[in-house]
Amino acid sequence: MAKKNDDQMLMRGAMCAVIGVVVLLAPIWLKSPGWREMVGGAQTVGWFALILGVALMGVALWRRRR
């Protein structure tokens, strides 16, 4: 049962990190100034998602190792 929970935490962490990276890099590729400004204003959320995702993956890998 613990392995399943660790696998789920690892997947959630990866998805959270991907969302964070997309939010941080999206203003580079967006053409519309309105969208670019809106997503660019969410950089704090992007950094939070990236850090949270890396932390979740780290905890899952740490638990799997033990």
PDB file of C-alpha atoms in Angstrom:
ATOM      1  CA  MET A   1       0.000   0.000   0.000  1.00  0.00           C
ATOM      2  CA  ALA A   2       2.825   2.416   0.819  1.00  0.00           C
ATOM      3  CA  LYS A   3       4.369   1.890  -2.616  1.00  0.00           C
ATOM      4  CA  LYS A   4       1.108   2.918  -4.288  1.00  0.00           C
ATOM      5  CA  ASN A   5       0.971   6.109  -2.208  1.00  0.00           C
ATOM      6  CA  ASP A   6       4.592   6.898  -3.077  1.00  0.00           C
ATOM      7  CA  ASP A   7       3.872   6.339  -6.773  1.00  0.00           C
ATOM      8  CA  GLN A   8       0.889   8.683  -6.578  1.00  0.00           C
ATOM      9  CA  MET A   9       2.949  11.320  -4.753  1.00  0.00           C
ATOM     10  CA  LEU A  10       5.683  11.020  -7.371  1.00  0.00           C
ATOM     11  CA  MET A  11       3.152  11.479 -10.191  1.00  0.00           C
ATOM     12  CA  ARG A  12       1.491  14.443  -8.475  1.00  0.00           C
ATOM     13  CA  GLY A  13       4.868  16.029  -7.880  1.00  0.00           C
ATOM     14  CA  ALA A  14       5.854  15.585 -11.516  1.00  0.00           C
ATOM     15  CA  MET A  15       2.599  17.094 -12.749  1.00  0.00           C
ATOM     16  CA  CYS A  16       2.900  20.013 -10.336  1.00  0.00           C
ATOM     17  CA  ALA A  17       6.474  20.665 -11.505  1.00  0.00           C
ATOM     18  CA  VAL A  18       5.396  20.524 -15.156  1.00  0.00           C
ATOM     19  CA  ILE A  19       2.613  23.025 -14.494  1.00  0.00           C
ATOM     20  CA  GLY A  20       5.092  25.323 -12.783  1.00  0.00           C
ATOM     21  CA  VAL A  21       7.537  25.153 -15.688  1.00  0.00           C
ATOM     22  CA  VAL A  22       4.757  25.811 -18.207  1.00  0.00           C
ATOM     23  CA  VAL A  23       3.534  28.848 -16.279  1.00  0.00           C
ATOM     24  CA  LEU A  24       7.075  30.208 -16.024  1.00  0.00           C
ATOM     25  CA  LEU A  25       7.936  29.660 -19.687  1.00  0.00           C
ATOM     26  CA  ALA A  26       4.563  30.443 -21.293  1.00  0.00           C
ATOM     27  CA  PRO A  27       5.139  34.211 -21.690  1.00  0.00           C
ATOM     28  CA  ILE A  28       8.023  33.444 -24.053  1.00  0.00           C
ATOM     29  CA  TRP A  29       5.763  31.690 -26.582  1.00  0.00           C
ATOM     30  CA  LEU A  30       2.473  33.548 -26.169  1.00  0.00           C
ATOM     31  CA  LYS A  31       1.739  36.021 -28.964  1.00  0.00           C
ATOM     32  CA  SER A  32      -1.175  37.938 -27.477  1.00  0.00           C
ATOM     33  CA  PRO A  33      -0.075  40.768 -25.176  1.00  0.00           C
ATOM     34  CA  GLY A  34      -3.118  40.217 -22.962  1.00  0.00           C
ATOM     35  CA  TRP A  35      -2.338  36.537 -22.425  1.00  0.00           C
ATOM     36  CA  ARG A  36       1.360  37.271 -21.997  1.00  0.00           C
ATOM     37  CA  GLU A  37       0.614  39.846 -19.286  1.00  0.00           C
ATOM     38  CA  MET A  38      -1.894  37.603 -17.521  1.00  0.00           C
ATOM     39  CA  VAL A  39       0.379  34.559 -17.418  1.00  0.00           C
ATOM     40  CA  GLY A  40       3.422  36.702 -16.675  1.00  0.00           C
ATOM     41  CA  GLY A  41       1.656  38.006 -13.577  1.00  0.00           C
ATOM     42  CA  ALA A  42       1.339  34.445 -12.296  1.00  0.00           C
ATOM     43  CA  GLN A  43       5.080  33.874 -11.948  1.00  0.00           C
ATOM     44  CA  THR A  44       4.797  33.537  -8.177  1.00  0.00           C
ATOM     45  CA  VAL A  45       2.301  30.727  -8.659  1.00  0.00           C
ATOM     46  CA  GLY A  46       4.604  29.098 -11.213  1.00  0.00           C
ATOM     47  CA  TRP A  47       7.577  29.159  -8.843  1.00  0.00           C
ATOM     48  CA  PHE A  48       5.423  27.809  -6.019  1.00  0.00           C
ATOM     49  CA  ALA A  49       4.153  24.946  -8.192  1.00  0.00           C
ATOM     50  CA  LEU A  50       7.668  24.104  -9.353  1.00  0.00           C
ATOM     51  CA  ILE A  51       9.119  24.065  -5.831  1.00  0.00           C
ATOM     52  CA  LEU A  52       6.168  22.100  -4.466  1.00  0.00           C
ATOM     53  CA  GLY A  53       6.454  19.555  -7.270  1.00  0.00           C
ATOM     54  CA  VAL A  54      10.174  19.038  -6.691  1.00  0.00           C
ATOM     55  CA  ALA A  55       9.551  18.679  -2.945  1.00  0.00           C
ATOM     56  CA  LEU A  56       6.805  16.082  -3.485  1.00  0.00           C
ATOM     57  CA  MET A  57       9.014  14.087  -5.833  1.00  0.00           C
ATOM     58  CA  GLY A  58      11.875  14.272  -3.346  1.00  0.00           C
ATOM     59  CA  VAL A  59       9.720  12.973  -0.488  1.00  0.00           C
ATOM     60  CA  ALA A  60       8.344  10.156  -2.655  1.00  0.00           C
ATOM     61  CA  LEU A  61      11.829   9.090  -3.740  1.00  0.00           C
ATOM     62  CA  TRP A  62      13.134   9.362  -0.172  1.00  0.00           C
ATOM     63  CA  ARG A  63      10.331   7.111   1.118  1.00  0.00           C
ATOM     64  CA  ARG A  64      10.863   4.630  -1.695  1.00  0.00           C
ATOM     65  CA  ARG A  65      14.563   4.441  -0.840  1.00  0.00           C
ATOM     66  CA  ARG A  66      13.876   3.540   2.808  1.00  0.00           C
TER      67      ARG A  66
END
